[in-house]
Coordinates of C-alpha atoms in Angstrom, one line a residue:
Chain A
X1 CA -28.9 -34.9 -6.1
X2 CA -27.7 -31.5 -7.2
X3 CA -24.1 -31.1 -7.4
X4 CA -22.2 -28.1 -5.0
X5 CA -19.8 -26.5 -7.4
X6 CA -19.3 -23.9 -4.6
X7 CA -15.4 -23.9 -2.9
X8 CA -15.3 -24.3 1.1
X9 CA -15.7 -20.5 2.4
X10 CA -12.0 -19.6 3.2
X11 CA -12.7 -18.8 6.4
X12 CA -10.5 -21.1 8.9
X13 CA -6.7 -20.1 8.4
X14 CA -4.3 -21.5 10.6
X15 CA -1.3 -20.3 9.3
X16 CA 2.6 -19.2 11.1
X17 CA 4.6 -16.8 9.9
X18 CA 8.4 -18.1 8.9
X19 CA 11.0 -18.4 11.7
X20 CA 13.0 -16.0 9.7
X21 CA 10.7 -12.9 10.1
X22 CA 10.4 -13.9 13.4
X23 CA 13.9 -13.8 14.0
X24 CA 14.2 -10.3 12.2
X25 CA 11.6 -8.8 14.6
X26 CA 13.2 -10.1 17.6
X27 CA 16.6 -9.1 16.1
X28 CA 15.1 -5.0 15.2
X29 CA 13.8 -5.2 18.9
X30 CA 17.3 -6.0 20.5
X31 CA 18.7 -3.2 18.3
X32 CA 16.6 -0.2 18.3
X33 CA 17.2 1.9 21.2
X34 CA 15.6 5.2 21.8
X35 CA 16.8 8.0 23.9
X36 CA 15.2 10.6 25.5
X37 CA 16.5 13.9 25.4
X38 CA 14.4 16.9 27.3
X39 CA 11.1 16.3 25.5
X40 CA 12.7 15.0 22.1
X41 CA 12.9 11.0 21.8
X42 CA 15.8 9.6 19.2
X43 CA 15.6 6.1 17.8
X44 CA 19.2 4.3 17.2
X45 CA 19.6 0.8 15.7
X46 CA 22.8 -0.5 16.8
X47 CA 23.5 -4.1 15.0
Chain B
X1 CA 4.7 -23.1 31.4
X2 CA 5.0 -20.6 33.6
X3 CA 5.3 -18.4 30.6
X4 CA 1.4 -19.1 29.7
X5 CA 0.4 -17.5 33.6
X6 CA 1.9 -14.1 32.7
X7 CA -0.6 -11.7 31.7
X8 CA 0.0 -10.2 28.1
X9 CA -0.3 -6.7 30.1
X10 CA 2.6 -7.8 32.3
X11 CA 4.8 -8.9 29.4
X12 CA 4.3 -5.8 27.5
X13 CA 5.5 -3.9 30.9
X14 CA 8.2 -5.9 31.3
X15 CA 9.5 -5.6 27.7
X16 CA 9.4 -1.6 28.3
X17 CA 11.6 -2.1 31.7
X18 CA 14.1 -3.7 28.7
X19 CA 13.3 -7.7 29.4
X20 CA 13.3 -8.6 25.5
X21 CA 12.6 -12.1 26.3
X22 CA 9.0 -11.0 27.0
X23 CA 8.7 -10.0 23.2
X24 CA 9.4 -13.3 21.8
X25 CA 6.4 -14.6 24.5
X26 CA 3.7 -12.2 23.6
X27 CA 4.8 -13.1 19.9
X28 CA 4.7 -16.7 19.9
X29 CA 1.5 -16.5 22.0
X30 CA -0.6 -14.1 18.9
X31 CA 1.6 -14.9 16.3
X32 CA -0.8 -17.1 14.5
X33 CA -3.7 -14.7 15.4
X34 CA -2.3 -12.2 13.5
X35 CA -0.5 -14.1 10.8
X36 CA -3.9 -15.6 9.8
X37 CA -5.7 -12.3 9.8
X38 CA -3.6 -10.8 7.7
X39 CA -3.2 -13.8 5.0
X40 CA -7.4 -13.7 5.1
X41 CA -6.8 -10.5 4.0
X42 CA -4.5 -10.2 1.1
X43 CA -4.4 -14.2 -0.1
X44 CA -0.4 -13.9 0.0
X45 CA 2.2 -15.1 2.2
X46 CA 5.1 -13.3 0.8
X47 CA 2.8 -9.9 1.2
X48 CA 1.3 -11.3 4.8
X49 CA 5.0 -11.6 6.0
X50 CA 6.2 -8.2 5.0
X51 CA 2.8 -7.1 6.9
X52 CA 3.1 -8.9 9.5
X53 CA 7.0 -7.7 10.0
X54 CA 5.9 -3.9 9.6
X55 CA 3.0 -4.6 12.5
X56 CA 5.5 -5.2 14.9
X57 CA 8.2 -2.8 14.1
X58 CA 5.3 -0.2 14.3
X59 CA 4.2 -1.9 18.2
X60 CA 8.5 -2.1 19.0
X61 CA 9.1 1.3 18.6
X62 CA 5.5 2.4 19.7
X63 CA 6.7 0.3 23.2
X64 CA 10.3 1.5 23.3
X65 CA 8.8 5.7 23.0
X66 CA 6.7 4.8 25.6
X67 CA 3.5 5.5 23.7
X68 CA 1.8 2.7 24.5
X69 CA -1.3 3.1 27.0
X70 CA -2.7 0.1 28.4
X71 CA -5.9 1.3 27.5
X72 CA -7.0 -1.7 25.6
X73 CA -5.7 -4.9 25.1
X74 CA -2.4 -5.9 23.9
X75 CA -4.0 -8.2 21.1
X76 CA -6.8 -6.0 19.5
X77 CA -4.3 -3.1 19.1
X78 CA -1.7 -4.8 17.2
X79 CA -4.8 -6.1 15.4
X80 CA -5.9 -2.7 14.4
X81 CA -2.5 -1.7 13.8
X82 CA -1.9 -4.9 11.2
X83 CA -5.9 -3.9 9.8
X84 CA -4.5 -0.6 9.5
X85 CA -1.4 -1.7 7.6
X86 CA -3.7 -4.0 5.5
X87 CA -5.4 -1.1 4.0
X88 CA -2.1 1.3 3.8
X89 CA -1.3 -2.1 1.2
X90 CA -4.3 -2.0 -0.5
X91 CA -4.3 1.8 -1.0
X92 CA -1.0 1.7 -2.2
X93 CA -2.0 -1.0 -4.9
X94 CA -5.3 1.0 -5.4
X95 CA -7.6 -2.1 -5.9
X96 CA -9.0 -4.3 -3.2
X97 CA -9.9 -7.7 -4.2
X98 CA -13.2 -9.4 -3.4
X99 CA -14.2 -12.8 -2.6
X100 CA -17.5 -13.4 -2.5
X101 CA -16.8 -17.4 -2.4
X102 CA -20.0 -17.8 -4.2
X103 CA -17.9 -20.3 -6.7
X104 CA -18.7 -18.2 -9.6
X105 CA -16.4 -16.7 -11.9
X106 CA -16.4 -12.8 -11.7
X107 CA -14.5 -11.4 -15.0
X108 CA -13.5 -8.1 -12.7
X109 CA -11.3 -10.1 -10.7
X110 CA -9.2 -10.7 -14.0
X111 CA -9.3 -7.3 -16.0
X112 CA -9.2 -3.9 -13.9
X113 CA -9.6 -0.6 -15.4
X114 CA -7.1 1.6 -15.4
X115 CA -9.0 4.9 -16.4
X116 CA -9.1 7.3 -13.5
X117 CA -12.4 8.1 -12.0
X118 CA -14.9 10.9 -11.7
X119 CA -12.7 12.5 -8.8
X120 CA -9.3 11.8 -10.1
X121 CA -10.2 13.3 -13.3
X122 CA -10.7 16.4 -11.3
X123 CA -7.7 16.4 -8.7
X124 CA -5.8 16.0 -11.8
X125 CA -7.2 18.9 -13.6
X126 CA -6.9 21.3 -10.4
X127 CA -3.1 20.1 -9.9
X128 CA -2.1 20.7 -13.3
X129 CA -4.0 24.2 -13.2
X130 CA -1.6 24.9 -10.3
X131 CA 1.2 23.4 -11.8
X132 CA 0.8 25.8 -14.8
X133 CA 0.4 28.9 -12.4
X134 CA 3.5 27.9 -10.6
X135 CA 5.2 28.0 -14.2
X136 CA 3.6 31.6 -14.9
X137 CA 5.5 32.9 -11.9
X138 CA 8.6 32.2 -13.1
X139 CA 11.1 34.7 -14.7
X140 CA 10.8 34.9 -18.6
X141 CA 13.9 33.1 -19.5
X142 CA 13.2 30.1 -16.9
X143 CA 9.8 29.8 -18.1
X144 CA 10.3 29.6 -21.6
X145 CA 12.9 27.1 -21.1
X146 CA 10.5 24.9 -19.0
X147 CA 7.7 25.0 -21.3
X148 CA 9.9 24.0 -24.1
X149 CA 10.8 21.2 -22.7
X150 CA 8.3 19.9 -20.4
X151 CA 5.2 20.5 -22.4
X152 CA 6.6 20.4 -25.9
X153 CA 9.6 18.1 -25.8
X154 CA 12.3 20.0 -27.1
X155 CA 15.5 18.7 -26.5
X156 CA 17.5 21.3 -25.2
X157 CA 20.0 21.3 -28.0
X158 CA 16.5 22.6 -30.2
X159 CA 15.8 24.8 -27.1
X160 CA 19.3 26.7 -27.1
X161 CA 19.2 26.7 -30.9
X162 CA 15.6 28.0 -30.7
X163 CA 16.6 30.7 -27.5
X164 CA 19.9 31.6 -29.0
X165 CA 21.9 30.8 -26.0
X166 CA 24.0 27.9 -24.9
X167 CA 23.1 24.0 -24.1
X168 CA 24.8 25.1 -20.3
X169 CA 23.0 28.1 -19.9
X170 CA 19.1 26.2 -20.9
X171 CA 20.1 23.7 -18.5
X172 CA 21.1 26.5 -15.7
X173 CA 18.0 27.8 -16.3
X174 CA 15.5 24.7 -16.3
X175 CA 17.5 23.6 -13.2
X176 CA 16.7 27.1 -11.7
X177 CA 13.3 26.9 -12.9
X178 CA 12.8 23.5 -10.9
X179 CA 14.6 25.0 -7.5
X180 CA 12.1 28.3 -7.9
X181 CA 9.1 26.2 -8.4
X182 CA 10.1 23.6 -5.6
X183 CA 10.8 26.9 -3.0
X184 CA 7.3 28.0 -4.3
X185 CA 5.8 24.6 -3.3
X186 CA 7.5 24.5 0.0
X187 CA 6.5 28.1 1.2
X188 CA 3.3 27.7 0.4
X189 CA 2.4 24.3 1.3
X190 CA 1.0 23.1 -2.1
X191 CA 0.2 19.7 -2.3
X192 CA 0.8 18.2 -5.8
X193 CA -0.1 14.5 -6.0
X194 CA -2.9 12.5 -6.7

């Protein structure tokens, strides 16, 4: 039998990012607020 | 549960009304979606996170201005917006790796050349041709200071040695030099990068 010195294609990824980035994102959303002034929009980011 | 029977349309509408809770669902619902993608992509978790963080402060602040169109799908645009963030990576790294998974060993994937290419050589060319015409608009005593420095070396105690006027008065000028060929830039919209 000929030997397969080929790798598994990398194709199946099952992967999470950390908690931590999570918790930034959610963290960014709760802060950024943007207000509307006539047509201009102004983004805040109150921590 | 319950969570699951909302519609990722209706979450994203709710999250605009200002229900944050609905961003934490429609994240733990694709995070692993988009996670993945991105880490088939670049082969790094450190680089997949920062990608993955940038995706959605691009779809937060999309949301919160009220740009979003429920056109599409919620899922396939942040996909296309973490794709597009992919590339913006590998563009800013200039090389794009390849994996052919063949199992044999490709020497490019170790060494990379660093010489620029047909095209660079040119934009280079044309952008120090402007550079130097930007230079021959300057006044005579900025000029000569610039040159001096920038494309012979001189330090500019050789330069006011050489010009016969003081260290403070070659720096005035090569500072005045810069402003003029910055305001020069600016009016006219000159691009010069690479």
């Amino acid at each position: 039998m000929a030997k397969l010195y080929s790798n598994k294609p990398k194709s199946d990824f099952k992967l999470n990012p950390k908690d931590e980035t999570i918790s930034f994102i959610l963290n960014y959303s709760k802060a950024l607020s943007v207000i509307n002034y006539k047509s201009m929009k102004f983004e805040s980011l109150q921590n | 549960m319950q969570k699951e029977l909302i519609s990722d349309a209706q979450l994203v509408s709710n999250y605009i009304r200002g229900e944050e809770s609905a961003l934490e669902v429609l994240i733990t619902r694709h995070k692993q979606r988009i996670y993945s993608f991105i880490y088939s992509k670049v082969f790094d978790r450190d680089i997949s996170e920062d990608i993955f963080q940038d995706t959605f402060i691009k779809v937060i602040r999309t949301l919160k201005r009220g740009k979003y169109n429920e056109e599409g799908k919620f899922l396939p645009w942040v996909m296309r917006i973490a794709h597009n963030l992919v590339i913006d990576h590998f563009r800013k790294n200039s090389r794009m790796p390849k994996f052919d998974n063949s199992g044999d060993f490709n020497i490019f994937s170790v060494i990379s050349d660093n010489a620029l290419n047909a095209e660079k050589t040119i934009i280079k060319g044309q952008v120090e041709a402007d550079v130097r015409r930007l230079i021959d608009e300057l006044p005579e005593d900025q000029k000569e200071v610039l040159v001096m420095r920038m494309y012979k070396d001189m330090s500019f105690k050789e330069i006011s040695e050489r010009t016969g006027v003081s260290i403070n008065t070659a720096l005035g000028r090569m500072r005045y030099a810069l402003i003029n060929m910055r305001k020069v830039i600016e009016k006219h919209n000159i691009v010069l990068t690479n």
